Short mmCIF file of C-alpha atoms and ligand atoms in Angstrom, two decimals:
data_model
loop_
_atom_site.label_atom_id
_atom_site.label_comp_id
_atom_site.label_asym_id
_atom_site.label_seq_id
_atom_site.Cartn_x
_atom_site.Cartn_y
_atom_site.Cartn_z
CA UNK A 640 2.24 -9.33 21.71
CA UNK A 641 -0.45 -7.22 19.47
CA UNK A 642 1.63 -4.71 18.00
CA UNK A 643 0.66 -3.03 14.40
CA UNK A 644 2.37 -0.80 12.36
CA UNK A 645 0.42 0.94 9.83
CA UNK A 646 2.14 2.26 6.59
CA UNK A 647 -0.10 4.81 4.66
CA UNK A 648 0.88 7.28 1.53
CA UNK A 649 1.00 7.81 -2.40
CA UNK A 650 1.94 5.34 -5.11
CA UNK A 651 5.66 4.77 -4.93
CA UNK A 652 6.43 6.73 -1.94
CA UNK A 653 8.78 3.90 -0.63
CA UNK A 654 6.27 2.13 1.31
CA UNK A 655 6.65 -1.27 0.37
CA UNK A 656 10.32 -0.84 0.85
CA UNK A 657 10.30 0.55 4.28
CA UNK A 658 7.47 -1.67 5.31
CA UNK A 659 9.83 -4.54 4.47
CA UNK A 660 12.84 -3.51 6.34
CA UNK A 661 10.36 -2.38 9.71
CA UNK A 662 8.93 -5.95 9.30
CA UNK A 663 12.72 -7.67 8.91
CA UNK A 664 14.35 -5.29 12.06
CA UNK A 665 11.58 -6.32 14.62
CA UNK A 666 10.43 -10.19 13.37
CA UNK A 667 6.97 -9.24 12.55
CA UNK A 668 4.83 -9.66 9.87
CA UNK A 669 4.27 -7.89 6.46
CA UNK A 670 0.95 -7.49 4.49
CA UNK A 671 1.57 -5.28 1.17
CA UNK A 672 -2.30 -4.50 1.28
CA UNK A 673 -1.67 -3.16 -2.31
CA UNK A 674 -1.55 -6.74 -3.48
CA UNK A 675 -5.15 -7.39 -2.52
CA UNK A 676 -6.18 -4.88 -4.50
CA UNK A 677 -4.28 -5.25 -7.48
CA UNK A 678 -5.42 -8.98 -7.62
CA UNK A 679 -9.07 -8.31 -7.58
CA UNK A 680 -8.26 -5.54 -10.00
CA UNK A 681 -6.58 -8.27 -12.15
CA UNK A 682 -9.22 -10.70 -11.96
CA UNK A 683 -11.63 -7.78 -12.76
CA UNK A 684 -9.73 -7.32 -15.72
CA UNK A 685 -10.00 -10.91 -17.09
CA UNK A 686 -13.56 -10.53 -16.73
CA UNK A 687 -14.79 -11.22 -13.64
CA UNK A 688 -17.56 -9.09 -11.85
CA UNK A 689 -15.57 -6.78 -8.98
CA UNK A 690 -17.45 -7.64 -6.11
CA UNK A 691 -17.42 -12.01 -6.94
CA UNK A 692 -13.32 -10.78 -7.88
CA UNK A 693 -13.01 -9.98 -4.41
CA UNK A 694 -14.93 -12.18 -2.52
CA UNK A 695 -13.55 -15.15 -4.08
CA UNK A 696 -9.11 -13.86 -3.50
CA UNK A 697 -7.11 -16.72 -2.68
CA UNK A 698 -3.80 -15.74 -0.65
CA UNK A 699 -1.86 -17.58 -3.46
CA UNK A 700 -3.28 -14.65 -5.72
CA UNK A 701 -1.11 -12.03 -3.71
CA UNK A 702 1.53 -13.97 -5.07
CA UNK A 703 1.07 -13.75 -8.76
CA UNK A 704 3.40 -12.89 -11.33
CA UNK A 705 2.09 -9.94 -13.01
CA UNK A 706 0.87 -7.77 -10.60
CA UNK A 707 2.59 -4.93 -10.78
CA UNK A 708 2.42 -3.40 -14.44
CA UNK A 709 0.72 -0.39 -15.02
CA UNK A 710 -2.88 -1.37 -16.16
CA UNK A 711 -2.88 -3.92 -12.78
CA UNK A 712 -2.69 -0.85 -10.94
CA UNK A 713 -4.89 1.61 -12.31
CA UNK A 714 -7.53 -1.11 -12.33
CA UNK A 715 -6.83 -1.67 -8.91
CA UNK A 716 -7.53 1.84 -8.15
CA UNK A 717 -10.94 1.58 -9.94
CA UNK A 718 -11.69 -1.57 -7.96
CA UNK A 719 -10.77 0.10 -4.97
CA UNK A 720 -13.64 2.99 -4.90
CA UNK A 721 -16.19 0.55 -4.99
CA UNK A 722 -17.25 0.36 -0.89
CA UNK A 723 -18.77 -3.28 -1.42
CA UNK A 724 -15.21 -4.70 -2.57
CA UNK A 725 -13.53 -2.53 0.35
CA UNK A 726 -16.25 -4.05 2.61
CA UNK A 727 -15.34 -7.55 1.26
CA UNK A 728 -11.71 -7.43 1.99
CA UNK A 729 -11.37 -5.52 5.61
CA UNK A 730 -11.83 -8.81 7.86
CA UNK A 731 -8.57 -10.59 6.37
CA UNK A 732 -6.80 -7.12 6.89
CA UNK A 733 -7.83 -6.37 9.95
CA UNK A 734 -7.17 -10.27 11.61
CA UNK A 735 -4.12 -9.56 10.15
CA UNK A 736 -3.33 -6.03 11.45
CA UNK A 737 -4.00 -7.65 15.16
CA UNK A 738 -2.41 -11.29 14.70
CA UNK A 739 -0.17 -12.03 17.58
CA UNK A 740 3.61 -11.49 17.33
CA UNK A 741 3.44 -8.12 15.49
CA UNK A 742 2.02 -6.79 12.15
CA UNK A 743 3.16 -4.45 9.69
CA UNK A 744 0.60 -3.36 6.51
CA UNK A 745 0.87 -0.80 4.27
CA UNK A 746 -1.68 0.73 1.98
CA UNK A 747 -3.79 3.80 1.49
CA UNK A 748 -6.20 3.74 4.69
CA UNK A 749 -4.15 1.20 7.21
CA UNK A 750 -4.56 3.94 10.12
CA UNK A 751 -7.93 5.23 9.25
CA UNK A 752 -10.03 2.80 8.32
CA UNK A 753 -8.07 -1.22 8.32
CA UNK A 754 -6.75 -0.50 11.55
CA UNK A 755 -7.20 2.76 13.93
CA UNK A 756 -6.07 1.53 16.52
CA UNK A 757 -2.29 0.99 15.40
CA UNK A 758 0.33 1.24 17.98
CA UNK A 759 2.58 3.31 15.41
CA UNK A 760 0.84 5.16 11.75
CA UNK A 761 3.72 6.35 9.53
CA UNK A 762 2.78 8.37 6.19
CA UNK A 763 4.86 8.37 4.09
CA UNK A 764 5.15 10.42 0.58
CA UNK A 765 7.40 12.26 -1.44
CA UNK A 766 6.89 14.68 -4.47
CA UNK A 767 5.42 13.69 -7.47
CA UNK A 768 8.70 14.31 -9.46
CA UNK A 769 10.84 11.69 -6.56
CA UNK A 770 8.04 9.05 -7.01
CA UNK A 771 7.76 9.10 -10.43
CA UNK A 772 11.44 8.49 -11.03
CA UNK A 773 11.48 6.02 -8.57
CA UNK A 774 8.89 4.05 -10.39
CA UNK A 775 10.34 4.34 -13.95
CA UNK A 776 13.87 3.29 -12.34
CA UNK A 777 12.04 0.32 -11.15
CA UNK A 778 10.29 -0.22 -14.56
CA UNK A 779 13.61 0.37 -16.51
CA UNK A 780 14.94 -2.39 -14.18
CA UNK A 781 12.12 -5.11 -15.11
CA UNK A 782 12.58 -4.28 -19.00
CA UNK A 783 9.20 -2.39 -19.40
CA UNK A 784 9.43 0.38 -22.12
CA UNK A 785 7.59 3.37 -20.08
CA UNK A 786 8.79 6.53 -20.14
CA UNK A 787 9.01 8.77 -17.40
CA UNK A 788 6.86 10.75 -18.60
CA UNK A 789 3.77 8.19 -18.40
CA UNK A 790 4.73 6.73 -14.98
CA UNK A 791 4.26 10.29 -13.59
CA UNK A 792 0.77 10.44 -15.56
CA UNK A 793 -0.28 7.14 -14.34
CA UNK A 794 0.72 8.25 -10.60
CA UNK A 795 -1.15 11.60 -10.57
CA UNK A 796 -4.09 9.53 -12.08
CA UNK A 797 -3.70 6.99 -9.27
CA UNK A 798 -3.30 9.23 -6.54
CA UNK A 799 -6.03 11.42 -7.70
CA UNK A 800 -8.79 8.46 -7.45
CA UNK A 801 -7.54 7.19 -4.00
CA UNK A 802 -7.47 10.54 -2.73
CA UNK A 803 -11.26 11.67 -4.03
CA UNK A 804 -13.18 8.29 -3.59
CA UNK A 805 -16.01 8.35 -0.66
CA UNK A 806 -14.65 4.98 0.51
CA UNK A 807 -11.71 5.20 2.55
CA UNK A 808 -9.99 7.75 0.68
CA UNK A 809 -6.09 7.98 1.02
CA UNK A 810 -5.43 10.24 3.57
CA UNK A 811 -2.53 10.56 6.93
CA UNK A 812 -4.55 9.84 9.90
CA UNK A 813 -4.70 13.28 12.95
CA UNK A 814 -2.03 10.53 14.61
CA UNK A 815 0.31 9.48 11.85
CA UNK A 816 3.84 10.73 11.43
CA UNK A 817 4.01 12.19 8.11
CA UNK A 818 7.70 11.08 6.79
CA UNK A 819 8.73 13.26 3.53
CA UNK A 820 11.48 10.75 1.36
CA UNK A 821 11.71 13.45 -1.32
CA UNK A 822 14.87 14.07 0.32
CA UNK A 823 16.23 11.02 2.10
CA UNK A 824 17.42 7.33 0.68
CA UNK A 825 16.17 4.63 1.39
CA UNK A 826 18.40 4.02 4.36
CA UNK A 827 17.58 7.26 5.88
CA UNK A 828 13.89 6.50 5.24
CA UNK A 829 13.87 3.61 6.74
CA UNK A 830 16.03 4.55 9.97
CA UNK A 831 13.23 7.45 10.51
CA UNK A 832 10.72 4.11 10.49
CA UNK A 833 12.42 1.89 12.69
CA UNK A 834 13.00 4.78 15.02
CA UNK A 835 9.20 5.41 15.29
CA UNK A 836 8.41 1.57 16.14
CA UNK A 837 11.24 1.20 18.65
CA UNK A 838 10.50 4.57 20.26
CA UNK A 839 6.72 3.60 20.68
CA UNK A 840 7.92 -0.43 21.81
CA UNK A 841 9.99 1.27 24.46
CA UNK A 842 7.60 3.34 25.61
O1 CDP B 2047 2.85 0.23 -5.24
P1 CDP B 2047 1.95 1.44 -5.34
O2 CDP B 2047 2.15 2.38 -4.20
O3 CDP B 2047 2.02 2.09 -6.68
O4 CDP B 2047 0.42 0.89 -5.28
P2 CDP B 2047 -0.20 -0.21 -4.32
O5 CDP B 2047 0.10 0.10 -2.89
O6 CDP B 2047 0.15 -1.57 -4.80
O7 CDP B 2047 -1.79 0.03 -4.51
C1 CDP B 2047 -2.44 -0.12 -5.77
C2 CDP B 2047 -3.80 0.55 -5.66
O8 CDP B 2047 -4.60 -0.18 -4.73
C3 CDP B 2047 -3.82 1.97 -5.13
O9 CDP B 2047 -3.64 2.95 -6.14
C4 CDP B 2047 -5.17 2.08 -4.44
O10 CDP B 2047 -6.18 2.43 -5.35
C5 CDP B 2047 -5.46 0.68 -3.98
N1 CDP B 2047 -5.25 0.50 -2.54
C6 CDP B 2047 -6.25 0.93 -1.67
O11 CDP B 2047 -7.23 1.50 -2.10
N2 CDP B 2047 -6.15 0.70 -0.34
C7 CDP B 2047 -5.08 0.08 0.17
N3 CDP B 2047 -5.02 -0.15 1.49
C8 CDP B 2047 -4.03 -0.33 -0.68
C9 CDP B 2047 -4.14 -0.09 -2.04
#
């Protein structure tokens, strides 16, 4: 079965999480498209040229420690709104997005762009206030000194760039079901997912 369930929205709007729990509930895959970026943006920052960065992204680099600090992501952001690296990484995405036995991704422009043709596009965001201090929780919890205060600068920055860029700028597609977490948990979150998928795999 080719079955794809894109995930699209803001930094820290609970994507990765919901993602997750969508990919556990119906045994498909999970590509945190995120990850791609960040690593080219971290190879960028050692001093590699962007577009060689991304051209030459192992999938062990996914897997790196380290990815997730704040300088990782605002130089994946940079990265990211240059259309030759975009260019360079849709293939893997979209073979991905179409394997057989079910894919979910999640990223900025999953049902635009990566994959249009998804059989369920979820967007998913929350204020700027209810990401931020979901962030800083999560930086509190790895021992990083931020304050709240920066994580919700850093996000605004973020957000900002992905949203302006000419290349596949973060946006819901006319077809996505926008899902607001400012209010829910996670479990409530991630019912209002799994609902989606299992309405549209009954259908
Ligand atoms: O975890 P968080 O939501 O903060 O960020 P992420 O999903 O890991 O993405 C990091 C950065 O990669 C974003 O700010 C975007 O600039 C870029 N990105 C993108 O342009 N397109 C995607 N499909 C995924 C990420």
């Amino acid at each position: 079965m080719i079955f794809t369930v894109a995930i699209d929205g803001p930094a820290a709007a609970g994507k990765g999480t919901i993602s997750r729990a969508v990919a556990a509930e119906f045994g498909f895959a999970h590509l945190d498209t995120g990850l791609i970026y960040r690593a080219t943006g971290r190879r960028v920052l050692e001093g590699e040229d962007p577009l060689a960065a991304a051209q030459a992204l192992e999938p062990e680099d996914l897997a790196a420690d380290g990815l997730r600090t704040p300088e990782v992501a605002q130089a994946a952001s940079r990265v990211a709104a240059i259309p030759e690296v975009r260019a360079a990484l849709v293939a893997f995405q979209r073979r991905f997005a179409r394997r057989e036995g079910g894919a979910v991704l999640d990223g900025r422009d999953i049902g635009t762009v990566i994959c249009p043709e998804a059989e369920v596009k979820l967007f998913v965001t929350a204020s700027d206030e209810v990401r931020a201090g979901r962030r800083w929780h999560e930086e509190q919890a790895a021992g990083h000194g931020t304050t709240l205060a920066e994580v919700l600068a850093e996000l605004r920055a973020r957000d900002a760039r992905d949203a302006a860029r000419e290349a596949a700028p973060m946006r819901a597609a006319a077809d996505a079901v926008v899902l607001d977490t400012s209010e829910m948990d996670i479990a409530a979150a991630v019912s209002a997912a799994v609902a989606a998928v299992r309405g549209r795999l009954g259908a």
